Amino acid sequence: MLVHDRAGAYASSRRERRTPRRLATSDREDTMAVMTPRERVWATLFGEPVDRPAVSFWGHFYHRESSAADLVDATLEHQREFEWDWVKLNPRKHYHVEDWGVRYRYSGRAGEKPVLASWPIHQPEDWLTITPRAPDRGALGEQLDAVRMLRERLPESVPMIETVFTPLAILTEMVDEPGALKLHMRTHPHAVRGALEAVTATFEPFVSKIVERGADGIYLATTDWASRNLMSADEYRTWARPYDLRLLAAASRAPFNVLHVCKPRNLLFEFTDYPVKAFSYDATNPTNPTLDQALARLPGAVMGGISHEEALQQPGIEAVMAEVRRGFEQTGGRRWLVAPGCSIPPRTPAANLKAVRAAVEALSSDAATSPSASPSRANPP
């Protein structure tokens, strides 16, 4: 069980908690037997030896995500059960757009997704009504409270990151389905660009405040858009990239920013120059790059390797154990943050999560004694 101890090694200074550093050889020798979660994650980001791969899983608590206090309580209960190496705060997706009038209806039953009840964009001209919002009031202010409360209650040795959608992904939440936005981008580009600007201007200071409240970084999610199923690379560069980079610039002082590239047929290699420390994606989908392919072309670490919809949902642990072994073979245990390809379903068997945790622990001796196992073709950040 996790213990909240601010007198620990990483609690002595805020700067020490916030700033990754390369471990000296003597540090590695002294800490290789047991590293703190923060040391383990930071070493992974730098491509340095670890006592074992860092691991974390996250998902929605649909019946407990409507208030900051309930979300934080549910997140901490999940963390206490599995003792992950970092915590990704996984709020309701519509916190991004509630201040523009989006509403969802909840059943109150565990594991049941809320249903879209109202949204602000019904015709192209409605985009002209989207104006900047205060970054510290309403739903955004509540989310800042959640970040602060979670950081206060987590051990300092455990990094935490907050989920933020890209501006284009946020616009998607203002229509009833992505195709409507895609159509408006073609027929009314000026109106859509105005809304993109308003959203970006809102979320730039919001992202800065996330870091001020104690998050170690943001988990910037592209949702539907960084996939060839919906958008070409050229279209993404035109419609999304400039706004993505503005949010990342606002979070630039954070040490653990992550880009999550969603969906099959992803555009992962279009983001090699994004200023993030790790790239999260579904590496088990056959249309996406494998972990070793990603490491060969990306700076920083890769986050993923476990199929959240397939292996993790099997009644036995064999499939998920095989994916852990495959991930280790592809990465040598270096620059690999063991994680799902996306949020795990609410009814994911706890036994499978515990199996992943146990499998990663079993890799500790291999990770510690195989300093040359990292793929030589990939450079650390």
Coordinates of C-alpha atoms in Angstrom, one line a residue:
M1 CA 0.0 0.0 0.0
L2 CA 1.3 3.5 -0.8
V3 CA 2.4 5.7 2.0
H4 CA 2.1 9.5 1.8
D5 CA 5.6 10.6 3.0
R6 CA 6.7 14.1 2.0
A7 CA 9.9 13.6 4.0
G8 CA 11.2 11.0 1.5
A9 CA 14.1 11.4 -0.9
Y10 CA 12.0 13.2 -3.6
A11 CA 10.1 15.4 -1.1
S12 CA 13.0 17.5 0.0
S13 CA 12.7 20.1 -2.8
R14 CA 10.2 21.0 -5.4
R15 CA 12.9 21.5 -8.0
E16 CA 14.2 18.0 -7.3
R17 CA 10.8 16.6 -7.9
R18 CA 10.2 18.5 -11.0
T19 CA 13.5 18.3 -12.9
P20 CA 14.7 15.0 -14.4
R21 CA 18.4 14.4 -14.1
R22 CA 20.8 11.9 -15.4
L23 CA 21.9 9.5 -12.8
A24 CA 25.7 9.2 -12.1
T25 CA 27.2 5.8 -12.4
S26 CA 27.4 5.5 -8.6
D27 CA 23.8 6.5 -8.4
R28 CA 22.8 3.7 -10.8
E29 CA 24.9 1.2 -8.8
D30 CA 23.4 2.3 -5.5
T31 CA 19.8 2.4 -6.7
M32 CA 19.6 -0.5 -9.2
A33 CA 18.3 -2.9 -6.6
V34 CA 15.3 -0.7 -5.8
M35 CA 14.5 2.6 -7.5
T36 CA 11.7 5.0 -6.5
P37 CA 8.9 5.3 -9.1
R38 CA 10.2 8.8 -10.0
E39 CA 13.8 7.6 -10.4
R40 CA 12.6 4.7 -12.6
V41 CA 10.5 6.9 -14.8
W42 CA 13.1 9.6 -15.2
A43 CA 15.8 7.0 -16.0
T44 CA 13.5 5.6 -18.7
L45 CA 13.0 9.0 -20.2
F46 CA 16.8 9.4 -20.5
G47 CA 17.4 5.9 -21.8
E48 CA 19.4 4.9 -18.8
P49 CA 19.4 1.6 -16.9
V50 CA 16.5 0.8 -14.7
D51 CA 15.9 -1.8 -12.0
R52 CA 12.8 -2.9 -14.0
P53 CA 10.5 -1.2 -16.6
A54 CA 8.2 1.4 -15.3
V55 CA 4.5 0.5 -15.6
S56 CA 1.1 2.2 -15.3
F57 CA -2.5 1.6 -16.4
W58 CA -5.5 4.0 -16.3
G59 CA -9.2 4.1 -17.2
H60 CA -12.4 5.9 -16.6
F61 CA -14.5 5.7 -13.4
Y62 CA -17.7 6.8 -15.1
H63 CA -19.8 6.8 -12.0
R64 CA -17.1 8.7 -10.0
E65 CA -15.8 11.4 -12.5
S66 CA -18.4 14.1 -12.1
S67 CA -16.6 15.9 -9.2
A68 CA -12.9 16.6 -8.5
A69 CA -13.1 15.0 -5.1
D70 CA -14.7 11.8 -6.3
L71 CA -12.3 11.5 -9.3
V72 CA -9.3 11.9 -7.0
D73 CA -10.6 9.4 -4.5
A74 CA -11.2 6.8 -7.3
T75 CA -7.8 7.5 -8.8
L76 CA -6.1 7.0 -5.5
E77 CA -7.9 3.8 -4.7
H78 CA -6.8 2.4 -8.1
Q79 CA -3.2 3.5 -7.3
R80 CA -3.2 2.0 -3.9
E81 CA -4.3 -1.4 -5.3
F82 CA -1.7 -1.6 -8.0
E83 CA 1.1 0.8 -7.0
W84 CA 1.8 2.1 -10.5
D85 CA 5.0 4.0 -11.2
W86 CA 3.2 7.1 -12.5
V87 CA -0.4 8.3 -12.3
K88 CA -2.3 9.6 -15.3
L89 CA -5.3 11.5 -14.1
N90 CA -8.1 10.3 -16.4
P91 CA -11.0 12.8 -16.1
R92 CA -14.3 12.9 -18.0
K93 CA -13.5 13.9 -21.6
H94 CA -16.1 16.6 -21.7
Y95 CA -14.4 18.7 -19.0
H96 CA -12.7 20.3 -22.0
V97 CA -16.0 21.6 -23.4
E98 CA -18.5 22.0 -20.6
D99 CA -17.8 25.7 -20.4
W100 CA -19.0 26.0 -24.0
G101 CA -22.3 24.2 -23.2
V102 CA -21.7 20.5 -23.7
R103 CA -23.6 18.3 -21.4
Y104 CA -23.7 14.5 -20.9
R105 CA -26.2 12.4 -19.1
Y106 CA -25.0 9.8 -16.6
S107 CA -26.8 6.6 -15.4
G108 CA -24.8 6.4 -12.2
R109 CA -24.0 2.8 -12.9
A110 CA -20.3 1.7 -12.7
G111 CA -18.8 1.0 -16.1
E112 CA -21.6 2.6 -18.1
K113 CA -20.5 5.5 -20.4
P114 CA -22.4 8.8 -20.2
V115 CA -24.6 9.8 -23.1
L116 CA -24.2 13.1 -25.0
A117 CA -27.2 15.3 -24.2
S118 CA -26.5 18.7 -25.7
W119 CA -23.7 20.3 -27.8
P120 CA -23.2 23.9 -29.1
I121 CA -22.4 23.3 -32.8
H122 CA -25.3 22.4 -35.0
Q123 CA -24.5 24.4 -38.1
P124 CA -21.3 25.9 -39.5
E125 CA -22.1 29.5 -38.3
D126 CA -22.2 28.3 -34.7
W127 CA -18.4 28.1 -34.6
L128 CA -18.5 31.9 -34.6
T129 CA -20.0 31.8 -31.1
I130 CA -17.0 30.0 -29.6
T131 CA -15.0 32.5 -27.7
P132 CA -12.2 32.2 -25.0
R133 CA -13.2 31.1 -21.5
A134 CA -11.6 31.7 -18.2
P135 CA -8.9 28.9 -17.6
D136 CA -9.5 28.7 -13.8
R137 CA -13.3 28.7 -13.5
G138 CA -16.1 26.3 -14.2
A139 CA -15.2 22.8 -15.4
L140 CA -11.6 23.9 -16.0
G141 CA -11.2 25.3 -12.5
E142 CA -12.6 22.1 -11.1
Q143 CA -10.0 20.1 -13.0
L144 CA -7.3 22.3 -11.6
D145 CA -8.6 21.5 -8.1
A146 CA -8.4 17.8 -9.0
V147 CA -4.8 18.2 -10.1
R148 CA -3.9 20.0 -6.8
M149 CA -5.7 17.5 -4.6
L150 CA -4.2 14.5 -6.3
R151 CA -0.7 15.9 -6.1
E152 CA -1.2 16.7 -2.4
R153 CA -2.3 13.1 -1.6
L154 CA 0.1 11.2 -3.8
P155 CA 3.6 10.4 -2.5
E156 CA 6.1 12.8 -3.9
S157 CA 8.0 9.8 -5.3
V158 CA 5.1 9.1 -7.8
P159 CA 4.9 11.3 -10.9
M160 CA 1.5 12.4 -12.1
I161 CA 0.3 13.8 -15.4
E162 CA -3.0 15.3 -16.5
T163 CA -5.0 14.5 -19.6
V164 CA -5.5 17.4 -22.1
F165 CA -6.9 17.1 -25.6
T166 CA -5.4 18.9 -28.5
P167 CA -7.3 22.0 -29.6
L168 CA -8.7 20.2 -32.7
A169 CA -9.7 17.3 -30.5
I170 CA -11.5 19.7 -28.2
L171 CA -13.5 21.1 -31.2
T172 CA -14.6 17.5 -31.9
E173 CA -16.4 17.4 -28.5
M174 CA -18.5 20.3 -29.6
V175 CA -20.3 18.4 -32.4
D176 CA -22.2 15.2 -32.4
E177 CA -19.7 13.3 -34.4
P178 CA -16.2 14.0 -36.0
G179 CA -17.5 14.0 -39.6
A180 CA -19.5 17.2 -38.9
L181 CA -16.3 19.0 -37.9
K182 CA -14.4 17.6 -40.9
L183 CA -17.2 18.9 -43.2
H184 CA -17.1 22.4 -41.6
M185 CA -13.3 22.5 -42.0
R186 CA -13.9 22.2 -45.7
T187 CA -16.9 24.4 -46.2
H188 CA -16.3 27.1 -43.5
P189 CA -12.6 27.1 -42.7
H190 CA -12.5 30.6 -41.4
A191 CA -15.2 29.9 -38.8
V192 CA -13.5 26.7 -37.6
R193 CA -10.1 28.5 -37.4
G194 CA -11.6 31.2 -35.2
A195 CA -12.9 28.5 -32.8
L196 CA -9.5 26.8 -32.8
E197 CA -7.9 30.1 -31.8
A198 CA -10.4 30.6 -29.0
V199 CA -9.9 27.1 -27.6
T200 CA -6.1 27.4 -27.8
A201 CA -6.2 30.8 -26.1
T202 CA -8.2 29.2 -23.3
F203 CA -6.0 26.1 -22.9
E204 CA -2.6 27.8 -23.0
P205 CA -3.0 29.4 -19.6
F206 CA -5.0 26.3 -18.4
V207 CA -2.0 24.1 -19.2
S208 CA 0.4 26.5 -17.4
K209 CA -1.9 26.3 -14.3
I210 CA -1.9 22.5 -14.4
V211 CA 1.9 22.6 -14.0
E212 CA 1.6 25.2 -11.3
R213 CA -0.8 23.0 -9.4
G214 CA 1.8 20.2 -9.2
A215 CA 1.4 18.0 -12.3
D216 CA 4.7 16.7 -13.7
G217 CA 3.4 17.2 -17.2
I218 CA 0.4 16.8 -19.6
Y219 CA -0.8 13.9 -21.6
L220 CA -1.7 15.6 -24.8
A221 CA -4.2 13.4 -26.7
T222 CA -5.0 13.7 -30.4
T223 CA -8.1 11.5 -30.1
D224 CA -9.5 10.9 -33.6
W225 CA -7.4 13.2 -35.7
A226 CA -3.8 11.8 -36.0
S227 CA -5.0 8.8 -38.0
R228 CA -5.0 8.3 -41.7
N229 CA -8.6 7.1 -41.2
L230 CA -9.7 10.7 -40.8
M231 CA -6.9 13.0 -41.8
S232 CA -3.8 13.1 -44.0
A233 CA -0.4 14.1 -42.7
D234 CA -0.6 17.4 -44.7
E235 CA -4.0 18.1 -43.3
Y236 CA -2.8 17.5 -39.7
R237 CA 0.1 19.9 -40.2
T238 CA -2.3 22.5 -41.4
W239 CA -5.2 22.2 -39.0
A240 CA -3.6 20.8 -35.8
R241 CA 0.1 21.1 -35.5
P242 CA 0.4 24.9 -34.8
Y243 CA -2.2 24.7 -32.0
D244 CA -0.7 21.5 -30.5
L245 CA 2.7 23.2 -30.3
R246 CA 1.2 26.2 -28.5
L247 CA -0.1 24.0 -25.7
L248 CA 3.2 22.1 -25.4
A249 CA 5.0 25.5 -25.2
A250 CA 2.7 26.4 -22.3
A251 CA 3.7 23.2 -20.5
S252 CA 7.4 23.4 -21.5
R253 CA 8.7 23.7 -17.9
A254 CA 7.2 20.4 -17.0
P255 CA 9.5 17.4 -17.1
F256 CA 7.1 14.7 -18.2
N257 CA 5.0 15.8 -21.1
V258 CA 3.5 12.9 -23.2
L259 CA 1.9 12.9 -26.7
H260 CA -0.8 10.3 -27.1
V261 CA -1.3 9.5 -30.8
C262 CA -4.7 7.7 -30.9
K263 CA -6.3 5.2 -33.2
P264 CA -5.1 2.7 -35.9
R265 CA -3.1 3.8 -38.9
N266 CA -1.7 6.6 -36.8
L267 CA 0.6 9.4 -37.9
L268 CA 3.1 8.7 -35.2
F269 CA 6.2 9.6 -37.2
E270 CA 4.8 13.0 -38.0
F271 CA 5.5 14.1 -34.4
T272 CA 9.2 13.3 -34.1
D273 CA 10.0 17.0 -33.4
Y274 CA 7.3 17.5 -30.8
P275 CA 8.8 18.7 -27.5
V276 CA 7.7 15.8 -25.4
K277 CA 9.5 13.2 -23.3
A278 CA 7.4 10.2 -24.3
F279 CA 5.1 9.0 -27.1
S280 CA 2.0 7.0 -26.2
Y281 CA 0.1 4.9 -28.8
D282 CA -1.4 1.5 -29.5
A283 CA 1.8 -0.4 -30.4
T284 CA -0.1 -3.7 -30.6
N285 CA -2.4 -2.6 -33.5
P286 CA -1.0 -4.1 -36.7
T287 CA -1.5 -0.9 -38.6
N288 CA 0.8 1.1 -36.2
P289 CA 4.5 0.9 -35.7
T290 CA 5.9 -1.7 -33.3
L291 CA 7.8 -0.6 -30.2
D292 CA 11.2 -1.2 -31.7
Q293 CA 10.2 0.6 -34.9
A294 CA 9.1 3.6 -32.8
L295 CA 12.3 3.6 -30.8
A296 CA 14.4 3.6 -34.0
R297 CA 12.8 6.9 -35.1
L298 CA 11.5 8.8 -32.1
P299 CA 13.4 10.7 -29.4
G300 CA 12.5 10.0 -25.8
A301 CA 10.6 7.0 -24.5
V302 CA 7.6 5.0 -25.9
M303 CA 4.6 4.3 -23.7
G304 CA 2.4 1.3 -24.5
G305 CA 2.8 -2.2 -25.6
I306 CA -0.2 -3.8 -23.9
S307 CA -3.5 -4.3 -25.9
H308 CA -6.2 -2.6 -23.8
E309 CA -9.1 -4.1 -25.8
E310 CA -7.7 -7.6 -26.6
A311 CA -5.0 -9.2 -24.5
L312 CA -6.0 -7.3 -21.3
Q313 CA -9.6 -8.5 -21.6
Q314 CA -8.8 -12.2 -22.0
P315 CA -10.1 -14.5 -19.2
G316 CA -6.6 -15.8 -18.6
I317 CA -3.3 -14.1 -18.1
E318 CA -1.4 -15.8 -20.9
A319 CA -2.1 -13.3 -23.6
V320 CA -1.1 -10.2 -21.5
M321 CA 2.0 -12.0 -20.2
A322 CA 3.1 -12.7 -23.8
E323 CA 2.7 -9.0 -24.6
V324 CA 4.9 -8.0 -21.7
R325 CA 7.6 -10.5 -22.9
R326 CA 7.3 -9.3 -26.5
G327 CA 7.6 -5.6 -25.4
F328 CA 10.8 -6.5 -23.4
E329 CA 12.2 -8.3 -26.4
Q330 CA 11.6 -5.3 -28.7
T331 CA 12.9 -2.7 -26.3
G332 CA 15.5 -4.4 -24.1
G333 CA 13.7 -2.8 -21.2
R334 CA 15.1 0.6 -22.1
R335 CA 13.1 3.7 -23.0
W336 CA 9.9 1.7 -22.5
L337 CA 7.1 2.7 -20.2
V338 CA 4.8 -0.3 -20.0
A339 CA 1.2 0.9 -20.5
P340 CA -2.0 0.3 -22.4
G341 CA -2.5 1.6 -25.9
C342 CA -5.4 3.8 -24.6
S343 CA -7.7 3.9 -21.6
I344 CA -8.6 0.5 -20.3
P345 CA -12.3 -0.5 -20.2
P346 CA -13.9 -0.3 -16.8
R347 CA -14.5 -4.0 -16.6
T348 CA -10.8 -5.0 -17.2
P349 CA -10.0 -8.0 -15.0
A350 CA -8.0 -7.0 -12.0
A351 CA -6.2 -10.3 -12.3
N352 CA -4.7 -9.3 -15.6
L353 CA -3.5 -5.9 -14.3
K354 CA -1.9 -7.7 -11.4
A355 CA -0.3 -10.2 -13.9
V356 CA 1.2 -7.3 -15.8
R357 CA 2.6 -5.8 -12.6
A358 CA 4.0 -9.2 -11.6
A359 CA 5.5 -9.8 -15.0
V360 CA 7.3 -6.4 -14.9
E361 CA 8.6 -7.2 -11.4
A362 CA 10.0 -10.5 -12.8
L363 CA 11.9 -8.5 -15.5
S364 CA 13.8 -6.6 -12.9
S365 CA 16.9 -8.9 -12.9
D366 CA 17.0 -8.8 -16.7
A367 CA 16.7 -5.0 -16.9
A368 CA 19.4 -4.5 -14.3
T369 CA 21.9 -6.9 -15.8
S370 CA 21.5 -6.1 -19.5
P371 CA 22.9 -2.6 -20.1
S372 CA 23.5 -3.4 -23.7
A373 CA 20.0 -4.7 -24.4
S374 CA 18.7 -1.3 -25.6
P375 CA 18.3 -1.1 -29.3
S376 CA 21.5 0.6 -30.5
R377 CA 19.8 2.3 -33.4
A378 CA 17.7 4.6 -31.2
N379 CA 19.1 7.6 -29.4
P380 CA 17.9 8.7 -25.9
P381 CA 16.4 12.2 -25.5

